[in-house]
mmCIF file of C-alpha atoms in Angstrom:
data_model
loop_
_atom_site.group_PDB
_atom_site.id
_atom_site.type_symbol
_atom_site.label_atom_id
_atom_site.label_comp_id
_atom_site.label_asym_id
_atom_site.label_seq_id
_atom_site.Cartn_x
_atom_site.Cartn_y
_atom_site.Cartn_z
ATOM 1 C CA MET A 1 -10.663 16.403 60.879
ATOM 2 C CA LYS A 2 -10.992 15.272 57.257
ATOM 3 C CA ALA A 3 -12.385 11.773 56.708
ATOM 4 C CA ALA A 4 -13.625 9.635 53.790
ATOM 5 C CA VAL A 5 -17.114 8.548 54.830
ATOM 6 C CA TRP A 6 -19.302 5.821 53.264
ATOM 7 C CA TYR A 7 -22.975 6.742 52.909
ATOM 8 C CA GLY A 8 -24.027 4.169 50.298
ATOM 9 C CA GLN A 9 -23.182 2.676 46.900
ATOM 10 C CA LYS A 10 -21.021 5.081 44.884
ATOM 11 C CA ASP A 11 -21.446 7.600 47.726
ATOM 12 C CA VAL A 12 -18.181 8.185 49.614
ATOM 13 C CA ARG A 13 -17.673 11.764 50.789
ATOM 14 C CA VAL A 14 -14.542 13.480 52.061
ATOM 15 C CA GLU A 15 -15.868 15.726 54.804
ATOM 16 C CA GLU A 16 -15.155 17.230 58.196
ATOM 17 C CA ARG A 17 -15.796 14.854 61.110
ATOM 18 C CA ALA A 18 -15.195 15.369 64.806
ATOM 19 C CA PRO A 19 -12.633 12.923 66.277
ATOM 20 C CA LYS A 20 -14.279 10.314 68.489
ATOM 21 C CA THR A 21 -13.896 10.489 72.257
ATOM 22 C CA LEU A 22 -11.104 8.165 73.360
ATOM 23 C CA LYS A 23 -12.189 5.255 75.587
ATOM 24 C CA ASP A 24 -10.038 4.130 78.519
ATOM 25 C CA ASN A 25 -8.861 0.987 76.685
ATOM 26 C CA GLU A 26 -8.187 2.704 73.368
ATOM 27 C CA VAL A 27 -5.252 4.202 71.505
ATOM 28 C CA LYS A 28 -5.693 7.253 69.285
ATOM 29 C CA VAL A 29 -3.563 6.900 66.147
ATOM 30 C CA LYS A 30 -2.510 9.834 63.991
ATOM 31 C CA VAL A 31 -2.793 8.041 60.657
ATOM 32 C CA THR A 32 0.097 8.465 58.234
ATOM 33 C CA TRP A 33 -0.705 5.985 55.448
ATOM 34 C CA ALA A 34 -3.763 3.871 54.653
ATOM 35 C CA GLY A 35 -4.383 1.388 51.849
ATOM 36 C CA ILE A 36 -7.500 1.017 49.722
ATOM 37 C CA CYS A 37 -8.630 -2.592 50.064
ATOM 38 C CA GLY A 38 -10.665 -4.685 47.657
ATOM 39 C CA THR A 39 -13.265 -4.840 50.418
ATOM 40 C CA ASP A 40 -13.458 -1.036 50.423
ATOM 41 C CA LEU A 41 -13.961 -1.175 46.669
ATOM 42 C CA HIS A 42 -16.723 -3.785 47.054
ATOM 43 C CA GLU A 43 -18.482 -1.526 49.580
ATOM 44 C CA TYR A 44 -18.128 1.437 47.201
ATOM 45 C CA LEU A 45 -19.497 -0.484 44.206
ATOM 46 C CA GLU A 46 -21.909 -3.003 45.743
ATOM 47 C CA GLY A 47 -22.298 -2.263 49.453
ATOM 48 C CA PRO A 48 -23.473 -2.598 52.055
ATOM 49 C CA ILE A 49 -21.694 -5.933 52.476
ATOM 50 C CA PHE A 50 -20.010 -5.653 55.884
ATOM 51 C CA ILE A 51 -21.287 -2.178 56.807
ATOM 52 C CA SER A 52 -24.367 -2.046 59.053
ATOM 53 C CA THR A 53 -27.074 0.299 57.795
ATOM 54 C CA ASP A 54 -30.248 -0.662 59.659
ATOM 55 C CA GLN A 55 -28.960 -1.554 63.134
ATOM 56 C CA PRO A 56 -25.700 -1.063 65.073
ATOM 57 C CA ASP A 57 -22.784 -3.306 64.177
ATOM 58 C CA PRO A 58 -22.941 -6.159 66.744
ATOM 59 C CA PHE A 59 -19.265 -5.791 67.653
ATOM 60 C CA LEU A 60 -18.483 -2.115 67.215
ATOM 61 C CA GLY A 61 -21.886 -0.542 67.637
ATOM 62 C CA GLN A 62 -21.947 1.840 64.673
ATOM 63 C CA THR A 63 -24.289 2.225 61.723
ATOM 64 C CA ALA A 64 -23.608 4.009 58.450
ATOM 65 C CA PRO A 65 -22.342 6.567 57.671
ATOM 66 C CA VAL A 66 -18.942 5.165 58.588
ATOM 67 C CA THR A 67 -15.369 6.257 57.880
ATOM 68 C CA LEU A 68 -13.728 3.595 55.716
ATOM 69 C CA GLY A 69 -10.152 2.333 55.928
ATOM 70 C CA HIS A 70 -8.921 -0.801 57.704
ATOM 71 C CA GLU A 71 -5.350 -0.987 56.374
ATOM 72 C CA PHE A 72 -3.522 1.779 58.188
ATOM 73 C CA ALA A 73 -0.463 2.733 60.178
ATOM 74 C CA GLY A 74 0.573 5.850 62.034
ATOM 75 C CA VAL A 75 1.835 7.375 65.257
ATOM 76 C CA VAL A 76 0.239 7.199 68.690
ATOM 77 C CA GLU A 77 -1.291 10.587 69.487
ATOM 78 C CA GLU A 78 -2.956 9.759 72.809
ATOM 79 C CA VAL A 79 -3.678 6.735 75.012
ATOM 80 C CA GLY A 80 -6.658 5.924 77.230
ATOM 81 C CA ALA A 81 -6.402 5.736 81.006
ATOM 82 C CA ASP A 82 -6.078 1.922 81.053
ATOM 83 C CA VAL A 83 -3.539 1.592 78.234
ATOM 84 C CA THR A 84 -0.112 0.305 79.369
ATOM 85 C CA LYS A 85 1.695 -0.934 76.223
ATOM 86 C CA PHE A 86 1.861 2.298 74.214
ATOM 87 C CA LYS A 87 2.814 5.929 74.607
ATOM 88 C CA LYS A 88 2.558 9.072 72.523
ATOM 89 C CA GLY A 89 4.995 8.947 69.613
ATOM 90 C CA ASP A 90 5.074 5.151 69.144
ATOM 91 C CA ARG A 91 4.874 4.044 65.519
ATOM 92 C CA VAL A 92 2.093 1.492 65.171
ATOM 93 C CA VAL A 93 -0.140 -0.498 62.844
ATOM 94 C CA VAL A 94 -3.739 -1.446 63.636
ATOM 95 C CA ASN A 95 -5.176 -4.942 63.347
ATOM 96 C CA PRO A 96 -8.770 -4.020 62.465
ATOM 97 C CA THR A 97 -10.425 -7.368 63.232
ATOM 98 C CA VAL A 98 -12.692 -7.820 66.250
ATOM 99 C CA SER A 99 -14.571 -10.970 67.264
ATOM 100 C CA HIS A 100 -15.955 -13.020 70.147
ATOM 101 C CA GLY A 101 -12.496 -14.455 70.915
ATOM 102 C CA ILE A 102 -12.111 -15.291 74.597
ATOM 103 C CA LYS A 103 -8.469 -14.258 74.470
ATOM 104 C CA GLU A 104 -6.950 -11.612 72.228
ATOM 105 C CA GLU A 105 -4.277 -14.053 71.087
ATOM 106 C CA ASN A 106 -6.773 -16.794 70.226
ATOM 107 C CA ILE A 107 -9.538 -15.060 68.312
ATOM 108 C CA ASP A 108 -11.814 -17.365 66.333
ATOM 109 C CA LEU A 109 -13.266 -15.210 63.569
ATOM 110 C CA TYR A 110 -15.816 -17.833 62.713
ATOM 111 C CA ASP A 111 -17.732 -17.145 65.900
ATOM 112 C CA GLY A 112 -18.513 -13.792 64.276
ATOM 113 C CA TYR A 113 -16.376 -10.809 63.383
ATOM 114 C CA SER A 114 -16.253 -7.205 62.260
ATOM 115 C CA PHE A 115 -13.602 -4.702 61.205
ATOM 116 C CA ILE A 116 -12.589 -1.239 62.274
ATOM 117 C CA GLY A 117 -13.169 0.758 59.094
ATOM 118 C CA LEU A 118 -16.347 -1.164 58.243
ATOM 119 C CA GLY A 119 -18.221 -1.755 61.493
ATOM 120 C CA ALA A 120 -16.907 1.491 62.976
ATOM 121 C CA ASP A 121 -14.874 4.519 61.862
ATOM 122 C CA GLY A 122 -11.499 3.600 60.441
ATOM 123 C CA GLY A 123 -8.271 4.899 58.991
ATOM 124 C CA PHE A 124 -9.261 7.115 56.064
ATOM 125 C CA ALA A 125 -9.083 10.028 58.501
ATOM 126 C CA GLU A 126 -6.497 12.118 60.283
ATOM 127 C CA PHE A 127 -7.113 10.224 63.521
ATOM 128 C CA ALA A 128 -8.531 6.772 64.313
ATOM 129 C CA ASN A 129 -9.182 5.028 67.626
ATOM 130 C CA ALA A 130 -8.531 1.332 68.264
ATOM 131 C CA PRO A 131 -8.540 -0.940 71.345
ATOM 132 C CA GLU A 132 -5.090 -1.477 72.794
ATOM 133 C CA GLY A 133 -5.226 -5.189 71.919
ATOM 134 C CA ASN A 134 -5.619 -4.314 68.241
ATOM 135 C CA VAL A 135 -2.534 -2.105 68.094
ATOM 136 C CA TYR A 136 0.951 -3.430 67.226
ATOM 137 C CA LYS A 137 4.303 -1.632 67.325
ATOM 138 C CA LEU A 138 6.162 -1.184 64.056
ATOM 139 C CA PRO A 139 9.880 -2.117 64.114
ATOM 140 C CA ASP A 140 12.327 0.548 62.982
ATOM 141 C CA ASN A 141 13.022 -1.427 59.785
ATOM 142 C CA VAL A 142 9.347 -1.321 58.723
ATOM 143 C CA SER A 143 8.235 1.975 57.174
ATOM 144 C CA ASP A 144 4.779 3.453 57.684
ATOM 145 C CA LYS A 145 3.973 2.610 54.053
ATOM 146 C CA GLU A 146 4.879 -1.029 54.695
ATOM 147 C CA GLY A 147 2.842 -0.772 57.894
ATOM 148 C CA ALA A 148 -0.206 0.071 55.798
ATOM 149 C CA LEU A 149 0.436 -3.182 53.880
ATOM 150 C CA VAL A 150 0.589 -5.436 56.957
ATOM 151 C CA GLU A 151 -3.162 -6.111 57.047
ATOM 152 C CA PRO A 152 -3.594 -7.299 53.437
ATOM 153 C CA THR A 153 -0.302 -9.202 53.641
ATOM 154 C CA ALA A 154 -1.586 -10.971 56.761
ATOM 155 C CA VAL A 155 -4.591 -12.104 54.706
ATOM 156 C CA ALA A 156 -2.177 -13.674 52.210
ATOM 157 C CA VAL A 157 -0.018 -15.246 54.919
ATOM 158 C CA GLN A 158 -3.101 -16.755 56.574
ATOM 159 C CA SER A 159 -4.264 -18.137 53.230
ATOM 160 C CA ILE A 160 -0.914 -19.906 52.798
ATOM 161 C CA LYS A 161 -1.405 -21.449 56.233
ATOM 162 C CA GLU A 162 -4.981 -22.495 55.428
ATOM 163 C CA GLY A 163 -3.768 -24.144 52.229
ATOM 164 C CA GLU A 164 -0.970 -25.898 54.147
ATOM 165 C CA VAL A 165 1.544 -25.044 51.441
ATOM 166 C CA LEU A 166 4.692 -27.120 51.842
ATOM 167 C CA PHE A 167 8.211 -26.445 50.634
ATOM 168 C CA GLY A 168 8.363 -27.477 46.981
ATOM 169 C CA ASP A 169 4.598 -27.425 46.379
ATOM 170 C CA THR A 170 3.132 -26.104 43.142
ATOM 171 C CA VAL A 171 0.613 -23.279 43.504
ATOM 172 C CA ALA A 172 -1.951 -21.513 41.311
ATOM 173 C CA VAL A 173 -3.479 -18.098 41.993
ATOM 174 C CA PHE A 174 -6.611 -16.913 40.190
ATOM 175 C CA GLY A 175 -6.745 -13.121 40.334
ATOM 176 C CA ALA A 176 -3.768 -10.761 40.252
ATOM 177 C CA GLY A 177 -5.249 -7.943 42.297
ATOM 178 C CA PRO A 178 -3.522 -6.798 45.512
ATOM 179 C CA ILE A 179 -4.375 -9.899 47.573
ATOM 180 C CA GLY A 180 -3.503 -12.196 44.688
ATOM 181 C CA LEU A 181 -0.143 -10.480 44.256
ATOM 182 C CA LEU A 182 0.560 -10.654 47.988
ATOM 183 C CA THR A 183 -0.372 -14.342 47.890
ATOM 184 C CA VAL A 184 2.283 -14.812 45.203
ATOM 185 C CA ILE A 185 4.856 -13.147 47.475
ATOM 186 C CA ALA A 186 3.784 -15.253 50.463
ATOM 187 C CA ALA A 187 3.752 -18.497 48.470
ATOM 188 C CA LYS A 188 7.254 -17.821 47.199
ATOM 189 C CA ALA A 189 8.431 -17.115 50.761
ATOM 190 C CA ALA A 190 6.818 -20.389 51.876
ATOM 191 C CA GLY A 191 8.897 -22.322 49.327
ATOM 192 C CA ALA A 192 6.506 -22.927 46.443
ATOM 193 C CA SER A 193 8.463 -24.375 43.514
ATOM 194 C CA LYS A 194 6.144 -23.163 40.743
ATOM 195 C CA ILE A 195 3.560 -20.373 40.964
ATOM 196 C CA PHE A 196 0.953 -19.999 38.218
ATOM 197 C CA VAL A 197 -1.077 -16.767 38.088
ATOM 198 C CA PHE A 198 -4.183 -16.355 35.935
ATOM 199 C CA ASP A 199 -5.988 -13.107 35.146
ATOM 200 C CA LEU A 200 -7.054 -11.025 32.134
ATOM 201 C CA PRO A 201 -5.305 -7.594 32.318
ATOM 202 C CA GLU A 202 -1.793 -7.849 30.914
ATOM 203 C CA GLU A 203 -0.590 -5.136 33.307
ATOM 204 C CA ARG A 204 -1.534 -7.221 36.325
ATOM 205 C CA LEU A 205 0.062 -10.316 34.837
ATOM 206 C CA ALA A 206 3.279 -8.396 34.286
ATOM 207 C CA LYS A 207 3.207 -7.270 37.920
ATOM 208 C CA ALA A 208 2.664 -10.860 39.067
ATOM 209 C CA LYS A 209 5.703 -11.963 37.077
ATOM 210 C CA GLU A 210 7.713 -9.117 38.567
ATOM 211 C CA LEU A 211 6.777 -10.213 42.097
ATOM 212 C CA GLY A 212 7.708 -13.857 41.680
ATOM 213 C CA ALA A 213 5.183 -15.766 39.574
ATOM 214 C CA THR A 214 6.751 -18.545 37.503
ATOM 215 C CA PHE A 215 3.993 -18.353 34.894
ATOM 216 C CA ALA A 216 1.601 -15.405 34.440
ATOM 217 C CA VAL A 217 -1.122 -16.375 31.972
ATOM 218 C CA ASN A 218 -4.004 -14.547 30.340
ATOM 219 C CA SER A 219 -6.881 -16.945 31.037
ATOM 220 C CA GLY A 220 -8.932 -15.316 28.276
ATOM 221 C CA LYS A 221 -6.391 -16.492 25.718
ATOM 222 C CA GLU A 222 -5.129 -19.763 27.201
ATOM 223 C CA ASP A 223 -6.942 -22.518 29.078
ATOM 224 C CA PRO A 224 -5.546 -22.657 32.647
ATOM 225 C CA LYS A 225 -6.114 -26.424 32.839
ATOM 226 C CA GLU A 226 -4.061 -27.011 29.684
ATOM 227 C CA VAL A 227 -1.268 -24.687 30.860
ATOM 228 C CA ILE A 228 -0.973 -26.450 34.201
ATOM 229 C CA ALA A 229 -1.204 -29.899 32.600
ATOM 230 C CA GLN A 230 1.888 -29.020 30.561
ATOM 231 C CA HIS A 231 3.960 -28.045 33.594
ATOM 232 C CA THR A 232 2.774 -30.304 36.449
ATOM 233 C CA ASN A 233 2.023 -33.955 37.089
ATOM 234 C CA GLY A 234 -1.780 -33.892 37.200
ATOM 235 C CA GLY A 235 -2.396 -30.449 38.638
ATOM 236 C CA VAL A 236 -1.075 -28.073 41.268
ATOM 237 C CA ASP A 237 -0.993 -28.925 44.961
ATOM 238 C CA VAL A 238 -2.787 -25.790 46.181
ATOM 239 C CA THR A 239 -4.904 -23.196 44.370
ATOM 240 C CA PHE A 240 -5.986 -19.807 45.682
ATOM 241 C CA GLU A 241 -9.217 -18.316 44.333
ATOM 242 C CA VAL A 242 -8.780 -14.550 44.660
ATOM 243 C CA ALA A 243 -11.096 -13.290 41.925
ATOM 244 C CA GLY A 244 -14.537 -13.950 43.365
ATOM 245 C CA VAL A 245 -16.522 -15.129 40.333
ATOM 246 C CA ALA A 246 -18.091 -18.483 39.447
ATOM 247 C CA SER A 247 -15.798 -19.199 36.492
ATOM 248 C CA THR A 248 -12.609 -18.825 38.539
ATOM 249 C CA LEU A 249 -13.994 -20.976 41.351
ATOM 250 C CA GLU A 250 -14.638 -23.788 38.876
ATOM 251 C CA ALA A 251 -11.282 -23.254 37.163
ATOM 252 C CA SER A 252 -9.506 -23.343 40.546
ATOM 253 C CA ILE A 253 -10.857 -26.823 41.209
ATOM 254 C CA ASP A 254 -10.137 -27.952 37.631
ATOM 255 C CA VAL A 255 -6.418 -27.164 37.869
ATOM 256 C CA THR A 256 -5.883 -28.738 41.300
ATOM 257 C CA ARG A 257 -4.565 -32.280 41.553
ATOM 258 C CA PRO A 258 -6.772 -35.021 43.053
ATOM 259 C CA ARG A 259 -6.922 -34.529 46.838
ATOM 260 C CA GLY A 260 -5.243 -31.169 46.486
ATOM 261 C CA THR A 261 -6.617 -28.027 48.140
ATOM 262 C CA VAL A 262 -8.465 -24.953 46.917
ATOM 263 C CA VAL A 263 -8.551 -21.923 49.229
ATOM 264 C CA ILE A 264 -11.197 -19.254 48.629
ATOM 265 C CA VAL A 265 -9.646 -15.925 49.616
ATOM 266 C CA SER A 266 -11.870 -13.537 47.677
ATOM 267 C CA ILE A 267 -15.052 -11.736 48.701
ATOM 268 C CA PHE A 268 -17.953 -12.851 46.510
ATOM 269 C CA GLY A 269 -20.259 -9.896 45.919
ATOM 270 C CA HIS A 270 -23.089 -12.131 44.684
ATOM 271 C CA PRO A 271 -24.174 -15.781 44.952
ATOM 272 C CA VAL A 272 -22.806 -18.113 42.290
ATOM 273 C CA GLU A 273 -24.163 -21.318 40.767
ATOM 274 C CA TRP A 274 -21.753 -24.211 41.108
ATOM 275 C CA HIS A 275 -22.019 -28.023 41.052
ATOM 276 C CA PRO A 276 -20.410 -29.695 44.104
ATOM 277 C CA MET A 277 -19.894 -32.947 42.164
ATOM 278 C CA GLN A 278 -16.819 -31.191 40.805
ATOM 279 C CA LEU A 279 -15.303 -31.811 44.240
ATOM 280 C CA THR A 280 -16.814 -35.242 44.749
ATOM 281 C CA ASN A 281 -15.326 -36.544 41.513
ATOM 282 C CA THR A 282 -11.805 -35.294 42.245
ATOM 283 C CA GLY A 283 -11.355 -35.450 46.004
ATOM 284 C CA VAL A 284 -10.207 -31.826 45.965
ATOM 285 C CA LYS A 285 -10.619 -30.191 49.357
ATOM 286 C CA LEU A 286 -12.274 -26.760 49.439
ATOM 287 C CA THR A 287 -11.605 -24.336 52.261
ATOM 288 C CA SER A 288 -11.689 -20.586 52.799
ATOM 289 C CA THR A 289 -10.287 -17.729 54.831
ATOM 290 C CA ILE A 290 -11.614 -14.273 55.652
ATOM 291 C CA ALA A 291 -8.782 -12.632 57.575
ATOM 292 C CA TYR A 292 -6.031 -13.846 59.973
ATOM 293 C CA THR A 293 -5.297 -14.640 63.593
ATOM 294 C CA PRO A 294 -3.512 -12.143 65.863
ATOM 295 C CA THR A 295 -0.514 -14.490 65.756
ATOM 296 C CA THR A 296 -0.435 -14.335 61.956
ATOM 297 C CA PHE A 297 -0.722 -10.536 62.090
ATOM 298 C CA GLN A 298 2.360 -10.295 64.337
ATOM 299 C CA GLN A 299 4.234 -12.876 62.261
ATOM 300 C CA THR A 300 3.538 -10.803 59.156
ATOM 301 C CA ILE A 301 5.129 -7.758 60.783
ATOM 302 C CA ASP A 302 8.115 -9.925 61.738
ATOM 303 C CA LEU A 303 8.447 -11.385 58.237
ATOM 304 C CA ILE A 304 8.452 -7.920 56.665
ATOM 305 C CA ASN A 305 10.920 -6.705 59.284
ATOM 306 C CA GLU A 306 13.321 -9.572 58.578
ATOM 307 C CA GLY A 307 13.112 -9.102 54.813
ATOM 308 C CA ASN A 308 11.340 -12.410 54.176
ATOM 309 C CA LEU A 309 8.355 -10.625 52.625
ATOM 310 C CA ASP A 310 9.162 -7.722 50.312
ATOM 311 C CA VAL A 311 5.745 -6.125 49.859
ATOM 312 C CA LYS A 312 6.616 -2.668 48.549
ATOM 313 C CA GLY A 313 6.290 -3.823 44.945
ATOM 314 C CA VAL A 314 2.487 -4.047 45.161
ATOM 315 C CA ILE A 315 2.206 -0.261 45.632
ATOM 316 C CA THR A 316 1.233 1.318 42.305
ATOM 317 C CA ASP A 317 0.075 4.800 43.359
ATOM 318 C CA GLU A 318 0.029 7.224 46.278
ATOM 319 C CA ILE A 319 -2.758 9.804 46.574
ATOM 320 C CA GLU A 320 -4.142 12.449 48.915
ATOM 321 C CA LEU A 321 -7.281 11.843 50.975
ATOM 322 C CA GLU A 322 -9.342 14.468 49.155
ATOM 323 C CA ASP A 323 -8.727 12.572 45.884
ATOM 324 C CA ILE A 324 -9.768 9.151 47.201
ATOM 325 C CA VAL A 325 -12.931 8.801 45.097
ATOM 326 C CA GLU A 326 -11.624 9.731 41.641
ATOM 327 C CA ALA A 327 -7.930 8.868 42.042
ATOM 328 C CA GLY A 328 -8.642 5.909 44.337
ATOM 329 C CA PHE A 329 -11.893 3.983 43.925
ATOM 330 C CA GLU A 330 -12.651 5.032 40.361
ATOM 331 C CA GLN A 331 -9.067 4.520 39.241
ATOM 332 C CA LEU A 332 -9.087 0.972 40.672
ATOM 333 C CA VAL A 333 -12.259 0.275 38.706
ATOM 334 C CA ASN A 334 -11.026 1.706 35.418
ATOM 335 C CA ASP A 335 -7.247 1.235 35.400
ATOM 336 C CA LYS A 336 -6.243 -2.411 35.647
ATOM 337 C CA SER A 337 -2.578 -1.506 35.970
ATOM 338 C CA GLN A 338 -3.366 -0.420 39.524
ATOM 339 C CA ALA A 339 -2.811 -2.849 42.393
ATOM 340 C CA LYS A 340 -2.413 -1.230 45.807
ATOM 341 C CA ILE A 341 -3.144 2.483 46.121
ATOM 342 C CA LEU A 342 -1.983 4.121 49.347
ATOM 343 C CA VAL A 343 -3.630 7.220 50.778
ATOM 344 C CA LYS A 344 -1.380 9.776 52.458
ATOM 345 C CA LEU A 345 -2.889 11.250 55.609
ATOM 346 C CA GLN A 346 0.112 12.936 57.265
ATOM 347 C CA GLY A 347 3.586 13.991 56.194
#
């Protein structure tokens, strides 16, 4: 089968790979659509970050080279001998997170974690295997394309929970990439009264406005703190840092009201220098999130199914697997009008 395989920085190859043998507790998914994540882009540009290169991944047991892709949906092709919840032909989406959780429904990622598509072969391939507990049925109302958006949307939904956004709260989002845009959608669904989005590319700001931002501001031209001072009483209630650089971390705290909350959602590719007195002097609470719980993953499917989260607007391009490097990774680097690029694996 064809697969997009990570070998190292700027070294992703579309090549023939043999499908893995199916374990008794696994489901083999015939992948239809898969999304390129910011994490995939980080691995392409700066990796290895999550990918194991010198010893087997502690959860999934694989070392590079590894097939990327952890945002994917498809159709069940085959089930292992111990699988009871799925059958051939079921439409499904895969939750790629694995951890030490004692129970599947109560996984604590902060005891350690990995991802299918980073710690082991993932969804940028014709077929991908996943444990039964990581597979979720797609309702009839949710298309396979929307299924490929469940994982990143679940990240946004979890970030809203971590920030404890309340109905009527004011919210700021730094970074209008895919996760930032999905955070806008989730914040609006949660009842945020004003949503401020800050970034540099005008195309991304326009997309943020289209998806529900109240204010979409070029932070290279206007000071975020001054903008928010004009439209709030002392700062926003909750800020989401989704850019992953030192300047936006500091700006996120600056625009948050005293005793408000900043949630770090982004992946920082490098250490940053930052003075913690910025928190001490304001009482702002700083927290973070890396993924989502299984409950949040299922709730995200339900919210899309019921029409409470309309995520299709983040899709900006659809490409074929063989074009994933130039039309996928390189386009995301060079074309800031791009948000979420989906890769078509099957008809």
